[in-house]
Amino acid sequence: KVPADFLDLKTQELPKNAYDFITAMDVFEHISEPENLVDTLAVTLKPGGILFGRFAAENDPERPSHIAKNFEPMFSRLAERGFTEIWRDEWFWGHQAFQKNG
């Protein structure tokens, strides 16, 4: 009974400063330029909000849809947009959390 919004980004825009928490589990590796998605999420996340996800992709011939391999441009864009890494799970899957400053 937790309220949630489900949006089709092909047909809908994300609202501005609307969300406190965004999860992006196994999303960014499917985008050719994941740093551009950072710009979109930065606009929709409230100041102090959290972006939580897994930002990695291994070379795997059985997963050809993993097209992004280098996430450094995405991490740089997060920093440019005022995000600070606040948590990292290096033990299991490499999940990370970033907080939007301001």
PDB file of C-alpha atoms in Angstrom:
ATOM      1  CA  LYS A   1       0.000   0.000   0.000  1.00  0.00           C
ATOM      2  CA  VAL A   2       2.900   2.320  -0.730  1.00  0.00           C
ATOM      3  CA  PRO A   3       1.997   4.943  -3.320  1.00  0.00           C
ATOM      4  CA  ALA A   4       4.085   4.831  -6.477  1.00  0.00           C
ATOM      5  CA  ASP A   5       4.210   6.573  -9.830  1.00  0.00           C
ATOM      6  CA  PHE A   6       4.854   4.622 -13.012  1.00  0.00           C
ATOM      7  CA  LEU A   7       5.749   6.698 -16.042  1.00  0.00           C
ATOM      8  CA  ASP A   8       6.509   5.814 -19.636  1.00  0.00           C
ATOM      9  CA  LEU A   9       9.358   8.177 -20.452  1.00  0.00           C
ATOM     10  CA  LYS A  10       8.740   7.659 -24.141  1.00  0.00           C
ATOM     11  CA  THR A  11       5.427   9.498 -23.815  1.00  0.00           C
ATOM     12  CA  GLN A  12       5.629  11.410 -20.522  1.00  0.00           C
ATOM     13  CA  GLU A  13       7.984  13.912 -18.913  1.00  0.00           C
ATOM     14  CA  LEU A  14       9.162  13.557 -15.370  1.00  0.00           C
ATOM     15  CA  PRO A  15       7.807  16.249 -13.043  1.00  0.00           C
ATOM     16  CA  LYS A  16      10.305  18.771 -11.659  1.00  0.00           C
ATOM     17  CA  ASN A  17      11.447  18.554  -8.014  1.00  0.00           C
ATOM     18  CA  ALA A  18       8.906  15.818  -7.372  1.00  0.00           C
ATOM     19  CA  TYR A  19      10.730  12.855  -5.875  1.00  0.00           C
ATOM     20  CA  ASP A  20      12.667  12.202  -2.682  1.00  0.00           C
ATOM     21  CA  PHE A  21      14.010   8.822  -3.787  1.00  0.00           C
ATOM     22  CA  ILE A  22      14.681   7.325  -7.221  1.00  0.00           C
ATOM     23  CA  THR A  23      15.797   3.752  -7.791  1.00  0.00           C
ATOM     24  CA  ALA A  24      17.618   2.804 -10.972  1.00  0.00           C
ATOM     25  CA  MET A  25      18.329  -0.882 -10.700  1.00  0.00           C
ATOM     26  CA  ASP A  26      20.028  -2.283 -13.800  1.00  0.00           C
ATOM     27  CA  VAL A  27      18.979   0.646 -15.974  1.00  0.00           C
ATOM     28  CA  PHE A  28      22.025   2.730 -16.877  1.00  0.00           C
ATOM     29  CA  GLU A  29      23.894  -0.057 -18.676  1.00  0.00           C
ATOM     30  CA  HIS A  30      21.095  -0.183 -21.264  1.00  0.00           C
ATOM     31  CA  ILE A  31      21.546   3.470 -22.280  1.00  0.00           C
ATOM     32  CA  SER A  32      24.185   4.513 -24.799  1.00  0.00           C
ATOM     33  CA  GLU A  33      24.970   7.792 -22.985  1.00  0.00           C
ATOM     34  CA  PRO A  34      23.909   7.285 -19.370  1.00  0.00           C
ATOM     35  CA  GLU A  35      25.275  10.692 -18.354  1.00  0.00           C
ATOM     36  CA  ASN A  36      22.358  12.280 -20.229  1.00  0.00           C
ATOM     37  CA  LEU A  37      19.897  10.455 -17.979  1.00  0.00           C
ATOM     38  CA  VAL A  38      21.620  12.090 -14.995  1.00  0.00           C
ATOM     39  CA  ASP A  39      20.465  15.481 -16.301  1.00  0.00           C
ATOM     40  CA  THR A  40      16.864  14.280 -16.420  1.00  0.00           C
ATOM     41  CA  LEU A  41      16.960  12.735 -12.962  1.00  0.00           C
ATOM     42  CA  ALA A  42      18.654  15.803 -11.462  1.00  0.00           C
ATOM     43  CA  VAL A  43      15.690  17.924 -12.528  1.00  0.00           C
ATOM     44  CA  THR A  44      13.046  15.591 -11.105  1.00  0.00           C
ATOM     45  CA  LEU A  45      14.769  14.778  -7.802  1.00  0.00           C
ATOM     46  CA  LYS A  46      14.132  17.141  -4.893  1.00  0.00           C
ATOM     47  CA  PRO A  47      17.110  18.802  -3.195  1.00  0.00           C
ATOM     48  CA  GLY A  48      18.381  16.341  -0.603  1.00  0.00           C
ATOM     49  CA  GLY A  49      16.837  13.476  -2.558  1.00  0.00           C
ATOM     50  CA  ILE A  50      18.552  10.145  -3.129  1.00  0.00           C
ATOM     51  CA  LEU A  51      19.404   8.318  -6.353  1.00  0.00           C
ATOM     52  CA  PHE A  52      19.971   4.638  -5.567  1.00  0.00           C
ATOM     53  CA  GLY A  53      21.055   2.102  -8.136  1.00  0.00           C
ATOM     54  CA  ARG A  54      23.539  -0.287  -9.589  1.00  0.00           C
ATOM     55  CA  PHE A  55      25.825   1.459 -12.025  1.00  0.00           C
ATOM     56  CA  ALA A  56      27.906  -1.283 -13.606  1.00  0.00           C
ATOM     57  CA  ALA A  57      27.923  -3.740 -16.475  1.00  0.00           C
ATOM     58  CA  GLU A  58      30.143  -6.700 -17.048  1.00  0.00           C
ATOM     59  CA  ASN A  59      31.128  -7.911 -20.491  1.00  0.00           C
ATOM     60  CA  ASP A  60      28.761 -10.797 -21.067  1.00  0.00           C
ATOM     61  CA  PRO A  61      27.905 -12.211 -24.509  1.00  0.00           C
ATOM     62  CA  GLU A  62      24.597 -13.461 -23.090  1.00  0.00           C
ATOM     63  CA  ARG A  63      23.588  -9.864 -22.276  1.00  0.00           C
ATOM     64  CA  PRO A  64      24.129  -7.930 -25.506  1.00  0.00           C
ATOM     65  CA  SER A  65      21.722  -5.230 -24.335  1.00  0.00           C
ATOM     66  CA  HIS A  66      24.372  -4.009 -21.873  1.00  0.00           C
ATOM     67  CA  ILE A  67      25.666  -1.286 -24.158  1.00  0.00           C
ATOM     68  CA  ALA A  68      27.238   1.132 -21.644  1.00  0.00           C
ATOM     69  CA  LYS A  69      30.503  -0.129 -20.202  1.00  0.00           C
ATOM     70  CA  ASN A  70      32.230   3.041 -18.984  1.00  0.00           C
ATOM     71  CA  PHE A  71      30.334   4.822 -16.229  1.00  0.00           C
ATOM     72  CA  GLU A  72      32.990   7.437 -15.460  1.00  0.00           C
ATOM     73  CA  PRO A  73      31.246  10.104 -17.608  1.00  0.00           C
ATOM     74  CA  MET A  74      28.046   9.384 -15.673  1.00  0.00           C
ATOM     75  CA  PHE A  75      29.820   9.716 -12.305  1.00  0.00           C
ATOM     76  CA  SER A  76      31.389  12.987 -13.490  1.00  0.00           C
ATOM     77  CA  ARG A  77      27.991  14.298 -14.543  1.00  0.00           C
ATOM     78  CA  LEU A  78      26.534  13.377 -11.149  1.00  0.00           C
ATOM     79  CA  ALA A  79      29.244  15.471  -9.483  1.00  0.00           C
ATOM     80  CA  GLU A  80      28.662  18.363 -11.916  1.00  0.00           C
ATOM     81  CA  ARG A  81      24.937  18.266 -11.142  1.00  0.00           C
ATOM     82  CA  GLY A  82      25.578  18.489  -7.400  1.00  0.00           C
ATOM     83  CA  PHE A  83      25.344  14.860  -6.325  1.00  0.00           C
ATOM     84  CA  THR A  84      27.506  13.356  -3.604  1.00  0.00           C
ATOM     85  CA  GLU A  85      28.027   9.637  -3.143  1.00  0.00           C
ATOM     86  CA  ILE A  86      26.737   8.763   0.326  1.00  0.00           C
ATOM     87  CA  TRP A  87      26.836   4.961   0.275  1.00  0.00           C
ATOM     88  CA  ARG A  88      28.430   2.131  -1.674  1.00  0.00           C
ATOM     89  CA  ASP A  89      28.024  -1.628  -1.453  1.00  0.00           C
ATOM     90  CA  GLU A  90      31.299  -3.095  -2.646  1.00  0.00           C
ATOM     91  CA  TRP A  91      30.572  -6.494  -1.203  1.00  0.00           C
ATOM     92  CA  PHE A  92      27.731  -7.867  -3.321  1.00  0.00           C
ATOM     93  CA  TRP A  93      26.571  -6.079  -6.491  1.00  0.00           C
ATOM     94  CA  GLY A  94      28.111  -2.641  -6.334  1.00  0.00           C
ATOM     95  CA  HIS A  95      25.023  -0.638  -5.510  1.00  0.00           C
ATOM     96  CA  GLN A  96      25.537   3.047  -4.814  1.00  0.00           C
ATOM     97  CA  ALA A  97      23.522   5.930  -3.406  1.00  0.00           C
ATOM     98  CA  PHE A  98      23.978   9.573  -4.359  1.00  0.00           C
ATOM     99  CA  GLN A  99      22.359  12.541  -2.654  1.00  0.00           C
ATOM    100  CA  LYS A 100      21.393  15.678  -4.540  1.00  0.00           C
ATOM    101  CA  ASN A 101      22.872  18.692  -2.762  1.00  0.00           C
ATOM    102  CA  GLY A 102      21.080  21.980  -2.379  1.00  0.00           C
TER     103      GLY A 102
END
